[in-house]
Amino acid sequence: MDIPPLAGKIAALSLSALPVSYALNHVSALSHPLWVALMSALILGLLFVAVYSLSHGEISYDPLYAVFAVFAFTSVVDLIIALQEDGYVVGFMDFYTKEGEPYLRTAHGVFICYWDGTVHYLLYLAMAGAICRRKRYRNFGLYWLGSFAMSILVFLTGNILGKYSSEIRPAFFLTIPYLLVPCWAGTRVFSQPRAPTCCTANTVQEEQRKGLLQRPVDLALVIYLILAGFFTLFRGLVVLDCPTDSCFVYIYQYEPYLRDPVAYPKVQMLMYMFYVLPFCGLAAYALTFPGCSWLPDWALVFAGAIGQAQFSHMGASMHLRTPFTYRVPEDTWGCFFVCNLLYALGPHLLAYRCLQWPAFFHQPPPSGPIALHKKQH
């Protein structure tokens, strides 16, 4: 696999998080929350200056290069935090998790750090490498956009509403740019041209003439989306304290983590109900009726969002940082794992289908006199 040369430079720069975090951990002044916030802001500012001076050409070509470089550094920091909280490393980020963002020590916080330190980190290197080579990275960017937005929305909302709301420190306000960056980055990613496809007009017409029963893969995906929609609605009702017996049994015997006072699982289920549930209905429609050209892009966005969310939710449901009474019972672990794994895999299969065989989603070619006139000229 071809590795972009400047992606390696970003990787090297991001690994400087190791000595920096270790050194800062031994500075006694960082035992105060305000100093932690100020020092964090200073480091990010210096990092941006370093990236700008080293890669001015790439930033001029695409400003998101600087964003990916800085976020790659923070991804390494997040991976260090996760490894430290699980006891694999010591002496690196104690000052930050104690005085900066103590909610990162929760099970949910640990797993979003793992995701950011691995999946997001690789995406940053890949997208930065694509910018260096002046290549498209639209698909990577859409997946990252969904994953990043879901992660930050659930985490920030849970911090405000959960039991850690009284422990918000000045460093919390450093996350405000994390709310603004996805909006700006999303507009830039969506504005990039799509990769060209080899679908001819005849291929598009032939594919769009097929009914749903003649497309077994699409039929299976539609059935999956319907079932996923019901599962999404059911879990949303569960966290809204629906009094039915089925909801009571589910929250106590299958997913007691939904009762955890940290609020992250409740916020996650509500995000699913208000955003993923409508998407399931719209995606089922787009798989049934041809010409919905928006589906391939949004399938990637929701695949990233649900992949990140399910990784964090499943991991936190069984992590030792979650109190025993809120962990998944051993006798229902298999059912919990299968249902949640399928919930995470389905959107990825949908995105794969849209990218590999996009003819059904193309706008139908013009027909009749207009098409004949264009052909003659």
Coordinates of C-alpha atoms in Angstrom, one line a residue:
M1 CA 0.0 0.0 0.0
D2 CA 1.4 3.4 -1.0
I3 CA 2.0 5.5 2.1
P4 CA 1.9 9.3 1.5
P5 CA 5.2 10.9 2.5
L6 CA 3.8 13.8 4.5
A7 CA 1.3 11.5 6.3
G8 CA 4.4 10.0 7.8
K9 CA 5.5 13.5 8.9
I10 CA 2.1 14.0 10.6
A11 CA 2.5 10.6 12.3
A12 CA 5.9 11.6 13.6
L13 CA 4.5 14.9 14.9
S14 CA 1.6 13.3 16.5
L15 CA 3.8 10.9 18.4
S16 CA 5.4 13.8 20.2
A17 CA 2.3 13.6 22.4
L18 CA 4.1 10.8 24.3
P19 CA 7.0 12.9 25.7
V20 CA 4.9 16.0 26.0
S21 CA 2.2 14.3 28.1
Y22 CA 4.9 12.5 30.2
A23 CA 6.7 15.8 30.9
L24 CA 3.5 17.7 31.7
N25 CA 2.4 15.0 34.1
H26 CA 5.4 15.9 36.3
V27 CA 4.7 19.6 36.4
S28 CA 3.3 20.4 39.9
A29 CA 1.5 23.6 38.7
L30 CA -0.8 21.5 36.6
S31 CA -2.6 20.3 39.7
H32 CA -5.0 23.3 39.2
P33 CA -7.9 22.9 36.7
L34 CA -7.3 26.4 35.2
W35 CA -3.6 25.8 34.6
V36 CA -4.5 22.5 32.9
A37 CA -6.9 24.3 30.5
L38 CA -4.4 27.1 29.7
M39 CA -1.5 24.7 29.1
S40 CA -3.7 22.5 26.9
A41 CA -4.7 25.5 24.8
L42 CA -1.1 26.7 24.6
I43 CA 0.1 23.3 23.4
L44 CA -2.6 23.1 20.7
G45 CA -1.7 26.6 19.6
L46 CA 2.0 25.8 19.3
L47 CA 1.1 22.6 17.5
F48 CA -0.9 24.5 14.9
V49 CA 2.0 26.9 14.3
A50 CA 4.4 24.0 13.8
V51 CA 2.0 22.3 11.3
Y52 CA 1.5 25.6 9.5
S53 CA 5.2 26.2 9.2
L54 CA 6.0 22.6 8.1
S55 CA 3.2 22.2 5.6
H56 CA 2.1 25.6 4.3
G57 CA 1.6 24.3 0.8
E58 CA -0.8 21.5 1.9
I59 CA -2.8 23.9 4.1
S60 CA -3.1 26.4 1.2
Y61 CA -4.4 23.6 -1.0
D62 CA -6.9 22.3 1.7
P63 CA -7.2 23.9 5.2
L64 CA -8.5 20.6 6.6
Y65 CA -4.9 19.4 6.4
A66 CA -4.1 21.5 9.5
V67 CA -7.2 20.1 11.3
F68 CA -6.3 16.5 10.6
A69 CA -2.7 17.2 11.8
V70 CA -3.8 18.7 15.1
F71 CA -6.5 16.1 15.6
A72 CA -4.0 13.3 15.0
F73 CA -2.0 14.7 17.9
T74 CA -5.1 14.7 20.1
S75 CA -5.9 11.1 19.0
V76 CA -2.6 9.9 20.3
V77 CA -3.3 11.7 23.6
D78 CA -6.7 10.0 23.8
L79 CA -5.1 6.6 23.2
I80 CA -2.7 7.3 26.0
I81 CA -5.6 8.2 28.3
A82 CA -7.4 5.0 27.4
L83 CA -4.3 2.8 27.9
Q84 CA -3.6 4.5 31.2
E85 CA -7.1 4.2 32.6
D86 CA -7.0 0.4 31.8
G87 CA -3.6 0.1 33.5
Y88 CA -1.4 -0.6 30.5
V89 CA 0.7 2.6 30.9
V90 CA 1.3 4.9 33.9
G91 CA 2.6 8.4 34.5
F92 CA 1.3 10.2 31.4
M93 CA -2.1 11.8 31.6
D94 CA -3.0 11.7 35.3
F95 CA -3.0 15.4 35.6
Y96 CA -5.5 15.8 32.8
T97 CA -8.0 13.1 33.8
K98 CA -8.0 14.4 37.4
E99 CA -8.1 18.1 36.9
G100 CA -9.0 18.6 33.3
E101 CA -11.8 16.2 32.2
P102 CA -12.5 13.6 34.9
Y103 CA -15.4 12.2 32.9
L104 CA -12.8 10.6 30.6
R105 CA -12.3 8.1 33.3
T106 CA -15.7 6.6 32.8
A107 CA -16.2 3.5 30.8
H108 CA -17.7 5.5 28.0
G109 CA -14.9 8.0 28.1
V110 CA -12.3 5.2 27.9
F111 CA -13.9 3.7 24.8
I112 CA -14.4 6.9 22.9
C113 CA -10.7 7.5 23.6
Y114 CA -9.9 4.0 22.2
W115 CA -11.9 4.7 19.0
D116 CA -10.4 8.2 18.6
G117 CA -6.9 6.8 19.1
T118 CA -7.2 4.1 16.5
V119 CA -10.0 4.6 13.9
H120 CA -9.9 8.3 13.8
Y121 CA -6.1 8.4 13.9
L122 CA -5.9 6.2 10.9
L123 CA -8.5 8.3 9.1
Y124 CA -6.5 11.5 9.8
L125 CA -3.3 10.0 8.4
A126 CA -5.2 8.6 5.3
M127 CA -6.9 11.9 4.6
A128 CA -3.8 14.0 5.2
G129 CA -1.9 11.7 2.8
A130 CA -4.6 12.1 0.2
I131 CA -4.2 15.9 0.5
C132 CA -0.5 15.6 0.0
R133 CA -1.0 13.6 -3.2
R134 CA -3.9 15.9 -4.3
K135 CA -6.3 13.0 -4.2
R136 CA -9.9 12.7 -3.2
Y137 CA -10.7 11.6 0.3
R138 CA -14.5 12.3 0.2
N139 CA -15.5 8.8 1.4
F140 CA -13.0 8.8 4.2
G141 CA -14.2 12.3 5.2
L142 CA -17.9 11.4 5.2
Y143 CA -17.2 8.3 7.4
W144 CA -15.1 10.4 9.8
L145 CA -17.7 13.2 9.9
G146 CA -20.4 10.9 11.1
S147 CA -18.2 9.2 13.6
F148 CA -16.8 12.4 15.0
A149 CA -20.1 14.2 15.2
M150 CA -21.8 11.3 17.0
S151 CA -18.9 10.9 19.5
I152 CA -18.8 14.6 20.5
L153 CA -22.5 15.1 20.6
V154 CA -23.2 12.2 22.9
F155 CA -20.1 12.9 25.1
L156 CA -20.7 16.6 25.6
T157 CA -24.4 16.1 26.3
G158 CA -23.8 13.3 28.7
N159 CA -21.2 15.4 30.5
I160 CA -23.8 18.2 31.0
L161 CA -26.7 15.9 32.0
G162 CA -25.1 13.1 33.8
K163 CA -23.7 12.6 37.3
Y164 CA -20.4 14.4 36.2
S165 CA -22.2 17.7 35.5
S166 CA -20.9 19.1 38.8
E167 CA -17.3 18.2 37.8
I168 CA -17.1 20.3 34.7
R169 CA -13.7 22.1 34.7
P170 CA -12.3 25.0 32.5
A171 CA -10.8 22.4 30.1
F172 CA -14.4 21.5 29.1
F173 CA -14.6 24.7 27.1
L174 CA -11.7 23.6 24.9
T175 CA -14.3 21.2 23.4
I176 CA -16.3 24.1 21.9
P177 CA -14.2 24.1 18.7
Y178 CA -15.0 20.4 18.4
L179 CA -18.7 21.4 17.9
L180 CA -17.8 23.9 15.2
V181 CA -15.2 21.9 13.3
P182 CA -17.6 19.2 12.0
C183 CA -19.9 21.9 10.6
W184 CA -17.1 23.6 8.7
A185 CA -15.4 20.3 7.7
G186 CA -18.7 18.8 6.7
T187 CA -19.4 21.5 4.2
R188 CA -15.9 21.2 2.7
V189 CA -16.2 17.4 2.5
F190 CA -19.6 17.4 0.9
S191 CA -18.5 20.1 -1.6
Q192 CA -15.8 17.8 -3.0
P193 CA -16.6 16.1 -6.3
R194 CA -17.7 12.5 -6.1
A195 CA -15.4 9.9 -7.5
P196 CA -16.3 9.0 -11.1
T197 CA -18.2 5.8 -11.7
C198 CA -18.2 3.5 -14.8
C199 CA -22.0 3.2 -14.9
T200 CA -23.3 3.8 -18.4
A201 CA -26.8 5.0 -19.2
N202 CA -27.8 1.5 -20.3
T203 CA -26.6 0.1 -17.0
V204 CA -28.5 2.7 -15.0
Q205 CA -31.7 2.0 -16.9
E206 CA -31.4 -1.7 -16.7
E207 CA -30.7 -1.6 -12.9
Q208 CA -33.5 0.8 -12.2
R209 CA -36.0 -1.3 -14.1
K210 CA -35.6 -4.1 -11.6
G211 CA -38.2 -4.4 -8.8
L212 CA -37.2 -4.9 -5.2
L213 CA -37.9 -8.6 -5.4
Q214 CA -35.4 -8.9 -8.3
R215 CA -32.7 -7.4 -6.1
P216 CA -32.2 -9.9 -3.2
V217 CA -29.4 -7.9 -1.5
D218 CA -31.5 -4.7 -1.5
L219 CA -34.5 -6.7 -0.2
A220 CA -32.4 -8.1 2.7
L221 CA -31.2 -4.6 3.5
V222 CA -34.7 -3.2 3.5
I223 CA -35.8 -6.0 5.9
Y224 CA -32.8 -5.2 8.1
L225 CA -33.6 -1.5 8.1
I226 CA -37.2 -2.2 9.2
L227 CA -36.0 -4.4 12.0
A228 CA -33.3 -1.9 13.0
G229 CA -35.9 0.8 13.1
F230 CA -38.1 -1.1 15.4
F231 CA -35.1 -1.9 17.7
T232 CA -34.1 1.8 17.7
L233 CA -37.6 2.9 18.6
F234 CA -37.9 0.2 21.3
R235 CA -34.6 1.2 23.0
G236 CA -35.6 4.9 22.8
L237 CA -38.9 4.1 24.6
V238 CA -36.9 2.1 27.2
V239 CA -34.7 5.0 28.2
L240 CA -37.9 7.2 28.3
D241 CA -39.2 5.0 31.1
C242 CA -41.9 3.3 29.0
P243 CA -44.0 1.4 31.6
T244 CA -44.7 -1.7 29.5
D245 CA -43.5 -5.1 30.8
S246 CA -41.2 -5.7 27.8
C247 CA -39.3 -2.4 28.4
F248 CA -39.0 -3.3 32.1
V249 CA -37.6 -6.7 31.4
Y250 CA -35.2 -5.4 28.8
I251 CA -33.7 -2.7 30.8
Y252 CA -33.1 -4.9 33.9
Q253 CA -32.2 -8.2 32.2
Y254 CA -30.6 -7.4 28.9
E255 CA -29.2 -3.8 28.9
P256 CA -29.1 -2.5 32.5
Y257 CA -26.3 -0.1 31.3
L258 CA -29.2 2.1 30.0
R259 CA -30.0 2.9 33.6
D260 CA -26.4 4.1 34.4
P261 CA -26.6 7.7 35.9
V262 CA -23.6 8.8 33.7
A263 CA -26.4 9.5 31.1
Y264 CA -24.2 8.6 28.1
P265 CA -26.3 5.5 27.2
K266 CA -29.6 7.4 27.6
V267 CA -28.3 10.2 25.3
Q268 CA -27.1 7.6 22.9
M269 CA -30.4 5.9 22.6
L270 CA -32.2 9.2 22.1
M271 CA -29.7 10.2 19.4
Y272 CA -30.6 6.9 17.7
M273 CA -34.3 7.5 18.0
F274 CA -34.3 11.1 16.7
Y275 CA -31.7 10.6 13.9
V276 CA -31.0 7.0 13.1
L277 CA -34.7 6.0 13.1
P278 CA -35.7 8.5 10.4
F279 CA -32.6 7.5 8.4
C280 CA -33.7 3.8 8.5
G281 CA -37.0 4.8 6.9
L282 CA -35.5 7.1 4.3
A283 CA -32.8 4.5 3.4
A284 CA -35.5 1.8 3.0
Y285 CA -37.4 4.1 0.6
A286 CA -34.2 4.8 -1.4
L287 CA -33.5 1.1 -1.8
T288 CA -37.0 0.6 -3.1
F289 CA -37.4 3.5 -5.5
P290 CA -34.6 4.5 -7.9
G291 CA -32.8 7.8 -8.3
C292 CA -32.1 8.7 -4.6
S293 CA -28.6 9.9 -5.3
W294 CA -28.2 11.2 -1.7
L295 CA -28.1 7.7 -0.1
P296 CA -24.4 6.7 -0.8
D297 CA -23.1 9.8 0.9
W298 CA -25.4 9.6 3.9
A299 CA -25.0 5.9 4.2
L300 CA -21.3 6.5 4.8
V301 CA -22.0 9.3 7.4
F302 CA -24.4 7.0 9.4
A303 CA -22.1 4.0 9.1
G304 CA -19.4 6.1 10.8
A305 CA -21.8 7.4 13.4
I306 CA -23.3 4.1 14.3
G307 CA -19.9 2.3 14.2
Q308 CA -18.4 4.7 16.8
A309 CA -21.6 4.7 18.9
Q310 CA -21.9 0.9 19.0
F311 CA -18.2 0.4 19.8
S312 CA -18.5 2.8 22.8
H313 CA -21.9 1.5 23.9
M314 CA -21.0 -2.2 23.8
G315 CA -17.6 -1.7 25.4
A316 CA -18.9 0.5 28.2
S317 CA -21.7 -2.0 28.9
M318 CA -19.2 -4.6 29.9
H319 CA -16.2 -2.6 31.2
L320 CA -15.1 -2.8 34.8
R321 CA -15.5 0.9 35.2
T322 CA -19.2 0.4 34.9
P323 CA -20.8 -0.6 38.2
F324 CA -21.6 -4.2 38.4
T325 CA -25.4 -3.6 38.7
Y326 CA -25.3 -1.8 35.3
R327 CA -23.2 -4.3 33.4
V328 CA -24.7 -6.9 31.0
P329 CA -25.7 -10.0 32.9
E330 CA -23.7 -13.1 31.9
D331 CA -26.7 -15.1 31.0
T332 CA -27.9 -12.5 28.4
W333 CA -24.4 -11.6 27.1
G334 CA -24.8 -13.6 23.9
C335 CA -28.2 -12.0 23.0
F336 CA -26.8 -8.5 23.8
F337 CA -23.7 -9.0 21.7
V338 CA -25.4 -10.4 18.6
C339 CA -28.1 -7.7 18.5
N340 CA -25.7 -4.8 19.0
L341 CA -23.2 -6.3 16.6
L342 CA -25.8 -6.6 13.9
Y343 CA -26.9 -3.1 14.6
A344 CA -23.4 -1.9 14.0
L345 CA -22.7 -4.0 10.9
G346 CA -25.8 -3.3 9.0
P347 CA -25.1 0.4 8.1
H348 CA -21.6 -0.7 7.0
L349 CA -23.1 -3.3 4.6
L350 CA -25.5 -0.6 3.3
A351 CA -22.6 1.8 2.7
Y352 CA -20.6 -0.9 0.9
R353 CA -23.6 -1.8 -1.3
C354 CA -24.1 1.8 -2.3
L355 CA -20.4 2.4 -3.1
Q356 CA -19.9 -0.9 -5.0
W357 CA -23.1 -0.8 -7.2
P358 CA -24.3 2.8 -7.4
A359 CA -26.2 2.6 -10.6
F360 CA -29.6 2.2 -8.9
F361 CA -29.1 5.6 -7.1
H362 CA -28.1 7.6 -10.1
Q363 CA -30.5 10.1 -11.5
P364 CA -32.4 8.5 -14.3
P365 CA -31.1 9.5 -17.7
P366 CA -33.3 11.8 -19.8
S367 CA -35.6 10.1 -22.2
G368 CA -37.7 11.1 -25.2
P369 CA -37.1 14.0 -27.5
I370 CA -34.7 15.8 -25.2
A371 CA -32.4 12.8 -25.0
L372 CA -32.6 12.3 -28.8
H373 CA -31.7 16.0 -29.3
K374 CA -28.7 15.7 -27.0
K375 CA -27.5 12.6 -28.8
Q376 CA -27.7 14.3 -32.2
H377 CA -25.7 17.2 -31.0

